[in-house]
Short mmCIF file of C-alpha atoms and ligand atoms in Angstrom, two decimals:
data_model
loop_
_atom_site.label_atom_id
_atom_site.label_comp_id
_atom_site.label_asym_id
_atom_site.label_seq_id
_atom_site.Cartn_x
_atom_site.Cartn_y
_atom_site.Cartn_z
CA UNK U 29 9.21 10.90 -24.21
CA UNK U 30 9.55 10.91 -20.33
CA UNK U 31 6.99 10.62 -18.02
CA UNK U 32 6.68 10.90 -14.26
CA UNK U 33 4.14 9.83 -11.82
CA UNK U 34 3.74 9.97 -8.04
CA UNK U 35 3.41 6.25 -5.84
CA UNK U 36 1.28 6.92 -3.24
CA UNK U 37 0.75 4.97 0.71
CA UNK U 38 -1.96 3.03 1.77
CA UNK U 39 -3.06 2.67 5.38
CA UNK U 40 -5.48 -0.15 6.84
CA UNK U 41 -8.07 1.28 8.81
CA UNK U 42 -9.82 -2.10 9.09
CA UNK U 43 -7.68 -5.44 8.55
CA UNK U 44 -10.09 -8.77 9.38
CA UNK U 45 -8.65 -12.23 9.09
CA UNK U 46 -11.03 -15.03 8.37
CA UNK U 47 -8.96 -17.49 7.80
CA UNK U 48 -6.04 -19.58 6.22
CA UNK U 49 -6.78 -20.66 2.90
CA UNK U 50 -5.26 -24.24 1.00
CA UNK U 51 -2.82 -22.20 -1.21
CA UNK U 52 -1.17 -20.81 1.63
CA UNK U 53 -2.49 -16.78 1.75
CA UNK U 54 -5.00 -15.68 4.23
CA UNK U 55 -8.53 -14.66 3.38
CA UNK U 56 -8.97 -10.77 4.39
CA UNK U 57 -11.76 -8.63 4.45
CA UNK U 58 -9.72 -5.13 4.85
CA UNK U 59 -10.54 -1.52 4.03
CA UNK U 60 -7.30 0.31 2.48
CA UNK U 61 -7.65 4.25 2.89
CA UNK U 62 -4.75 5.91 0.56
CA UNK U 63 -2.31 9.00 1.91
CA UNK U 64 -0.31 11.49 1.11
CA UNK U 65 3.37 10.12 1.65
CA UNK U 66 4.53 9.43 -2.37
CA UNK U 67 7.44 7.55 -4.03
CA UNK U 68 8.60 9.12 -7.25
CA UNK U 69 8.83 7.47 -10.63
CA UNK U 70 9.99 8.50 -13.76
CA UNK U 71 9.71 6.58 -17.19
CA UNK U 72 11.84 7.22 -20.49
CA UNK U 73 12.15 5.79 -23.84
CA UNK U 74 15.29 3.54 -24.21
CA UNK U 75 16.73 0.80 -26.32
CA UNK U 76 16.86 -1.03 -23.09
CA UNK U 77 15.57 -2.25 -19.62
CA UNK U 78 17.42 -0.35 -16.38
CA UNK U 79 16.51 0.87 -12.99
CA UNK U 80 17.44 3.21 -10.90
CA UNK U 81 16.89 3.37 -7.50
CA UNK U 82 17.45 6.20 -4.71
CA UNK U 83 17.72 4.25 -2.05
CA UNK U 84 19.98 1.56 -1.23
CA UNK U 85 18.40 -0.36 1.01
CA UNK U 86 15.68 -1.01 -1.86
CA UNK U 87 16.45 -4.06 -4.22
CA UNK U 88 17.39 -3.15 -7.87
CA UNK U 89 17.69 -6.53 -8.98
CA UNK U 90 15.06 -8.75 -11.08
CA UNK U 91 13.32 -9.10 -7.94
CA UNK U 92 12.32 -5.85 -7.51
CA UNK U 93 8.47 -5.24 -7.83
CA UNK U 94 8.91 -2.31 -10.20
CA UNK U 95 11.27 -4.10 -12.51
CA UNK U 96 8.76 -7.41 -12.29
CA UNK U 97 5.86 -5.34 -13.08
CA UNK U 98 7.48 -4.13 -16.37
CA UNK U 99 8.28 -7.76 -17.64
CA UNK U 100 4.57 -8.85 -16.40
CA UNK U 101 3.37 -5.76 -18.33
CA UNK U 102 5.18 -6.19 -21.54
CA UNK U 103 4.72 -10.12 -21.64
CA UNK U 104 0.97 -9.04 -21.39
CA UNK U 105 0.78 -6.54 -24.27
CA UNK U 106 3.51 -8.52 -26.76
CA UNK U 107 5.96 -5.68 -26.51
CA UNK U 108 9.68 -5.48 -25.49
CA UNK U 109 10.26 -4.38 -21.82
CA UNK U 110 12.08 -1.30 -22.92
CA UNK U 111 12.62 1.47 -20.59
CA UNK U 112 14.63 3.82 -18.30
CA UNK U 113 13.09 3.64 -14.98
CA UNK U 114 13.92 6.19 -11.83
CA UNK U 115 12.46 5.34 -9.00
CA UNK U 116 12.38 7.91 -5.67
CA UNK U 117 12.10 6.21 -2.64
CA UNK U 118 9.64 7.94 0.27
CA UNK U 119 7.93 5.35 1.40
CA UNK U 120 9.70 2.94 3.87
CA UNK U 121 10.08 -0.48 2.45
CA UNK U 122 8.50 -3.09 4.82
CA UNK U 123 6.44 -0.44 6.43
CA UNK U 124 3.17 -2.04 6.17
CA UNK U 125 2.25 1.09 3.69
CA UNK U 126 2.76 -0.64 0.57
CA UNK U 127 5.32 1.29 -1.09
CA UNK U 128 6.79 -1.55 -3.33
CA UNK U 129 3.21 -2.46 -4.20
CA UNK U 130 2.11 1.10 -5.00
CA UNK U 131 5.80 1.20 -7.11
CA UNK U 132 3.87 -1.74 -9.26
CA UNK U 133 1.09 -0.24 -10.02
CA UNK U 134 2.56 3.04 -11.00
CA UNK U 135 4.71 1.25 -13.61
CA UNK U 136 1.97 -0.26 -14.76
CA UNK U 137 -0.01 2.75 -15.05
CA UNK U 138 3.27 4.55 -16.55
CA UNK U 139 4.25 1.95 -18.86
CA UNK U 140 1.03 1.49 -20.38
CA UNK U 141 1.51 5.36 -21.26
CA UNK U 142 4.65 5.17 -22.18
CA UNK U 143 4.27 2.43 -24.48
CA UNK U 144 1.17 3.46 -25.64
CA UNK U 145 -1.02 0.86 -24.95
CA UNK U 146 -4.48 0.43 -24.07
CA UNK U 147 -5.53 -2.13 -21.93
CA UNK U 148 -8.26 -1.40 -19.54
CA UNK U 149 -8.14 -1.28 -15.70
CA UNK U 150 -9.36 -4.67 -15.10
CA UNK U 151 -6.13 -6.22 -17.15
CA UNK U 152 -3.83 -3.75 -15.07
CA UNK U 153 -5.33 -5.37 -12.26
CA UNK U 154 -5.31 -8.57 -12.96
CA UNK U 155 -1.37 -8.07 -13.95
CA UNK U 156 -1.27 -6.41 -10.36
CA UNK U 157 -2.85 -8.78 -9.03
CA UNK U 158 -0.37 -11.82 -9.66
CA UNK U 159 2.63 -9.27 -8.28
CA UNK U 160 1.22 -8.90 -5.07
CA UNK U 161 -2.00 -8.77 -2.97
CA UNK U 162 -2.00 -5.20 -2.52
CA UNK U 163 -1.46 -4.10 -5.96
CA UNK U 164 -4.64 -3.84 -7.07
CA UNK U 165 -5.68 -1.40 -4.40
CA UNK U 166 -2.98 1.32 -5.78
CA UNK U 167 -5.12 1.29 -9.46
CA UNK U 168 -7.92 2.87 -7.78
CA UNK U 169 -7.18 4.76 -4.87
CA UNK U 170 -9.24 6.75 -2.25
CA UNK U 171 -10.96 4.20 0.12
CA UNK U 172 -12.09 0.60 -1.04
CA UNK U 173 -12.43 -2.56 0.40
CA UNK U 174 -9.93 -5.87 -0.32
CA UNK U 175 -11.38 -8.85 0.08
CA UNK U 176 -9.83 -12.50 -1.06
CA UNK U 177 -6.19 -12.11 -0.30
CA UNK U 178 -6.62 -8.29 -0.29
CA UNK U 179 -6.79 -8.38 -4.10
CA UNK U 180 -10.27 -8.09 -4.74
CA UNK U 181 -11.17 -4.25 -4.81
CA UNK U 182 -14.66 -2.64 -4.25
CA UNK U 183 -13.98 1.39 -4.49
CA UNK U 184 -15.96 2.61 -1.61
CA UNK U 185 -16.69 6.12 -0.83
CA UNK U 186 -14.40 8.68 -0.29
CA UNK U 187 -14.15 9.58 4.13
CA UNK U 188 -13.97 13.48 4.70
CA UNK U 189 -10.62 14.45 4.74
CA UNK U 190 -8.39 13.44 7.84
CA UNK U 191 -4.81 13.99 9.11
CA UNK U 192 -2.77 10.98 9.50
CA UNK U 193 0.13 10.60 11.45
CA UNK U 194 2.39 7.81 10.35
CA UNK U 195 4.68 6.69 13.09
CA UNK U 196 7.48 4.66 10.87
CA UNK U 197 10.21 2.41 13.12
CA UNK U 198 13.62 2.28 11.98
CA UNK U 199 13.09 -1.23 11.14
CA UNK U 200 10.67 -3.31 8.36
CA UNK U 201 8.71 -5.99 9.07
CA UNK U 202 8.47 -9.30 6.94
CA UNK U 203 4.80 -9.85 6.15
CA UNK U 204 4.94 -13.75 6.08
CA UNK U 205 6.49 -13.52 9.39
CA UNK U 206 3.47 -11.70 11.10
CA UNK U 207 0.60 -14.26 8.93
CA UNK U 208 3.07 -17.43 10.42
CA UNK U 209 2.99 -16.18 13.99
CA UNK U 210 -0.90 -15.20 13.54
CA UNK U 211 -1.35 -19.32 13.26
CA UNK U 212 -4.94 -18.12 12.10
CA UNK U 213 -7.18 -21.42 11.72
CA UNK U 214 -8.50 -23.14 8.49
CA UNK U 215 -11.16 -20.52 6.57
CA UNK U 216 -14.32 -22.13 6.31
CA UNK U 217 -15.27 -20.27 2.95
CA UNK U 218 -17.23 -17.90 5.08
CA UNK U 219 -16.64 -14.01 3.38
CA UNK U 220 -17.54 -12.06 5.88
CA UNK U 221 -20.86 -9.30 5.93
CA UNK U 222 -22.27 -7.16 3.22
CA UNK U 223 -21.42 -3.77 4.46
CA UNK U 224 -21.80 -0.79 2.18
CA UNK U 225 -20.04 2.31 3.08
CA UNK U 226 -21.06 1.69 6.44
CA UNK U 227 -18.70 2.28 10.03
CA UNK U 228 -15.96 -0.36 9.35
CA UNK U 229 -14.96 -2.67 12.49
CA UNK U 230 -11.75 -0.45 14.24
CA UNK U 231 -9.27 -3.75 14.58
CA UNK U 232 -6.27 -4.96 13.32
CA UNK U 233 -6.03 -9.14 13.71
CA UNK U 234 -2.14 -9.00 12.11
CA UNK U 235 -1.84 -6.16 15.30
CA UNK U 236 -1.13 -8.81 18.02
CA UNK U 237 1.07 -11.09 16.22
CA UNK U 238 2.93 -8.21 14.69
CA UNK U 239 3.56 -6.53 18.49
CA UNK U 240 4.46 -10.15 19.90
CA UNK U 241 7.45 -10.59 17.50
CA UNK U 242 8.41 -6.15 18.04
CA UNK U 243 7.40 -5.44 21.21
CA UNK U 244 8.49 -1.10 19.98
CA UNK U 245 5.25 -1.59 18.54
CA UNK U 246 3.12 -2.07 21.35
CA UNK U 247 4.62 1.12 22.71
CA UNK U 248 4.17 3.62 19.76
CA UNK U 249 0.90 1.98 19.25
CA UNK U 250 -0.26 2.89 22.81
CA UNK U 251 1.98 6.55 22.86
CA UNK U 252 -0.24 7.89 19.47
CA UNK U 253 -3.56 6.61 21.44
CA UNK U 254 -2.53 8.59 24.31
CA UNK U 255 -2.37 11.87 22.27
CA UNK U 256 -6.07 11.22 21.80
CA UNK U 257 -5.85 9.81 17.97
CA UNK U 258 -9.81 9.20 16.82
CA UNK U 259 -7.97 5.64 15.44
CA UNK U 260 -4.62 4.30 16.40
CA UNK U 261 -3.57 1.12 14.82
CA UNK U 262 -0.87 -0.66 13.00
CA UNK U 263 -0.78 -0.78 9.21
CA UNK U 264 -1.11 -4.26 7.62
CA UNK U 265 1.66 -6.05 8.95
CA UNK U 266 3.96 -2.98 10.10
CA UNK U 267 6.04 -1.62 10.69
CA UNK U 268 4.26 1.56 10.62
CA UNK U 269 1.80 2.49 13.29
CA UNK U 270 -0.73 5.40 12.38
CA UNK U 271 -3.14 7.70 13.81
CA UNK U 272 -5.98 9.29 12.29
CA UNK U 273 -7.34 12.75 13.33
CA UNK U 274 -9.95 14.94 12.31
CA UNK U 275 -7.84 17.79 10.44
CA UNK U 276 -4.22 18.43 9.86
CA UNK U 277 -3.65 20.38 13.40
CA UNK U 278 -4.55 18.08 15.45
CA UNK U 279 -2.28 15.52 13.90
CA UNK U 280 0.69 18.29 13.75
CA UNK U 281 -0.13 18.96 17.27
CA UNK U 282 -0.09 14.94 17.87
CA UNK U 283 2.77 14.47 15.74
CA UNK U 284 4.86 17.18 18.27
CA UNK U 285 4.01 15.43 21.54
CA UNK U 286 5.59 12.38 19.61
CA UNK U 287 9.00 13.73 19.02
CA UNK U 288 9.82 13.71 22.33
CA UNK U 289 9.18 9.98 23.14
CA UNK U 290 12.51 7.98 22.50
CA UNK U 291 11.00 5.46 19.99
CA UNK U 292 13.37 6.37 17.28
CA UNK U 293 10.61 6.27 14.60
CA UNK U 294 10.48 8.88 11.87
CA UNK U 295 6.81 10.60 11.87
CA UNK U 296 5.16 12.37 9.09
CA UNK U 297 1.82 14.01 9.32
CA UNK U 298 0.21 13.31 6.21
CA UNK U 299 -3.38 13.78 4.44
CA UNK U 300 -6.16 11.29 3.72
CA UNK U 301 -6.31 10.95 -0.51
CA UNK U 302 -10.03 10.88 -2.26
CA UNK U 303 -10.25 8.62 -5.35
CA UNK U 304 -9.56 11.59 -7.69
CA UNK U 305 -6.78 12.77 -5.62
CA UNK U 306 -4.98 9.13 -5.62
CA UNK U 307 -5.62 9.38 -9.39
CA UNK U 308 -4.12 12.53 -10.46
CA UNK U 309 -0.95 11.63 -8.33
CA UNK U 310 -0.70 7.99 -9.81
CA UNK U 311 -1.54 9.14 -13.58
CA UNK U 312 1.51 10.18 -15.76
CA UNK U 313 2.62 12.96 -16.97
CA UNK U 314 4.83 14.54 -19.14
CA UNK U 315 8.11 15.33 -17.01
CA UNK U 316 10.02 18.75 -18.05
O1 C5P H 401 0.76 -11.07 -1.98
P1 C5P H 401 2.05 -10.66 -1.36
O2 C5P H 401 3.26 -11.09 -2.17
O3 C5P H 401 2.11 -9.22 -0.99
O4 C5P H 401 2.13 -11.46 0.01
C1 C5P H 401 3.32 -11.58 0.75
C2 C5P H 401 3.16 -12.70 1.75
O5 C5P H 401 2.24 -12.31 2.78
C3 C5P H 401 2.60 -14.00 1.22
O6 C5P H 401 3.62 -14.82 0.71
C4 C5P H 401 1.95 -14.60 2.44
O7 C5P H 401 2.92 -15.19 3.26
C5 C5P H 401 1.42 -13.40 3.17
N1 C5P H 401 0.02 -13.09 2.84
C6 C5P H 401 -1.00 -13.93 3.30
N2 C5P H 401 -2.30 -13.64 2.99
C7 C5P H 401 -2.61 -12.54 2.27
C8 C5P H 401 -1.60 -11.68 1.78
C9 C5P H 401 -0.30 -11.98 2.10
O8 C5P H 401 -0.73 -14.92 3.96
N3 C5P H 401 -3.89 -12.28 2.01
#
């Protein structure tokens, strides 16, 4: 059997630090809106573990998040981590869109399929959960809320459709990099308000930290604000700086007045993803 699935992005459209916490990760209260820019995964049976990557900058050693999700996966269910893996790379890897992260959860997803096993959502996360803060996030899709160290998902409901332009520098940016030069102080345990589906706060506290250590950023930040973006703000911890519009030809129309700025940055209009629409792209399928 093969299967194939589709990895898709997350933006931040609201990223609020509260605080350092004693183990070292930062308490966040962020909202995580999924798009349409997808990495590609395929899973076959085998009589061993490999990986294949497209893209060479991508690591296809142990270390990669695909290849630890299978081992977290199989350790979890008692099987053998047994598979040919493909993996399609779209998404830019330290692009503040969560690409490697969405790659976990996919396998997950995929694997659980492809080895037949049924373990609920809640398991999947927790898996997710101990790969990476952001994992969770790409089991569910659509717009939620991440609270904790981003790991801690409340589904909220789905924003009418938007066009997103995703403004993606030619170079990544390390996340623990942005949270040292941040030097956010001590959090006092406080989680932030109860806010249910209502307007969520339009800031960014990784933002300044991110554009002190790449000052590009500032610049493409300010350049897709200009083009009258109703948002413009960096994702997570960057690279990627995006601007959200109210349909798809105003952020085409956006997206041209871009191409002539020399910020060397690729840029890709893409659409906002409801819950169901993050689903049917993450769920597997049966490849040709
Ligand atoms: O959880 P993840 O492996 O994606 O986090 C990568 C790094 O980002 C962490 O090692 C930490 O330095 C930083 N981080 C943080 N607080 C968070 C999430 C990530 O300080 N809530």
């Amino acid at each position: 059997m093969k299967l194939v699935a589709e990895a898709f992005a997350k933006v931040n459209r609201s990223l609020l630090v509260l605080g350092r916490r004693s183990d070292g990760y930062h308490e966040l209260d962020t909202v995580f809106q999924a798009v349409g820019l997808t990495d590609r995964l395929t899973f076959e049976e085998s009589d061993s573990l490999t990986l294949e990557v497209d893209d060479p900058s991508v690591p296809s050693g142990p270390e990669n998040l695909v290849l630890r999700a299978t081992r977290a996966l199989a350790e979890e269910a008692g099987v053998k981590p047994r598979a040919a893996i493909t993996l399609e790379k779209r998404i830019p890897s330290g692009g503040g869109l969560g690409g490697g992260s969405s790659d976990a959860a996919v396998t997950l997803l995929g694997l659980s399929a492809l080895w037949e096993l049924e373990l609920p959502l809640e398991r999947l996360a927790r898996i997710g959960a101990s790969l990476g803060s952001d994992v969770p996030f790409f089991l569910w899709g659509g717009t939620a809320r991440g609270r904790g160290r981003g790991e801690r998902i409340e589904p909220l409901a789905d924003l009418p459709p938007r066009g997103v332009v995703l403004v993606m520098p030619p170079f990544p940016v390390a996340t623990p990099d942005v949270f040292r030069r941040l030097s956010a102080p001590p959090w006092d345990g406080n989680e932030g308000p109860e806010r249910e589906n209502g307007p969520v706060p339009d800031r960014n506290d990784l933002e300044f930290a991110a554009e002190s250590l790449f000052p590009a950023l500032r610049v493409v930040r300010q350049a897709l604000g200009a083009t009258g973006a109703e948002q413009a703000r960096l994702s997570g911890s960057g690279s990627t700086v995006f601007g959200v519009f109210p349909d798809p030809g105003s952020a085409a129309e956006a997206a041209r007045r871009l191409e002539g700025l020399p910020v060397g940055s690729a840029v890709r209009v893409v659409p906002t993803l409801t819950r169901e629409e993050s689903r049917v792209r993450s769920g597997p399928r049966r490849a040709e």
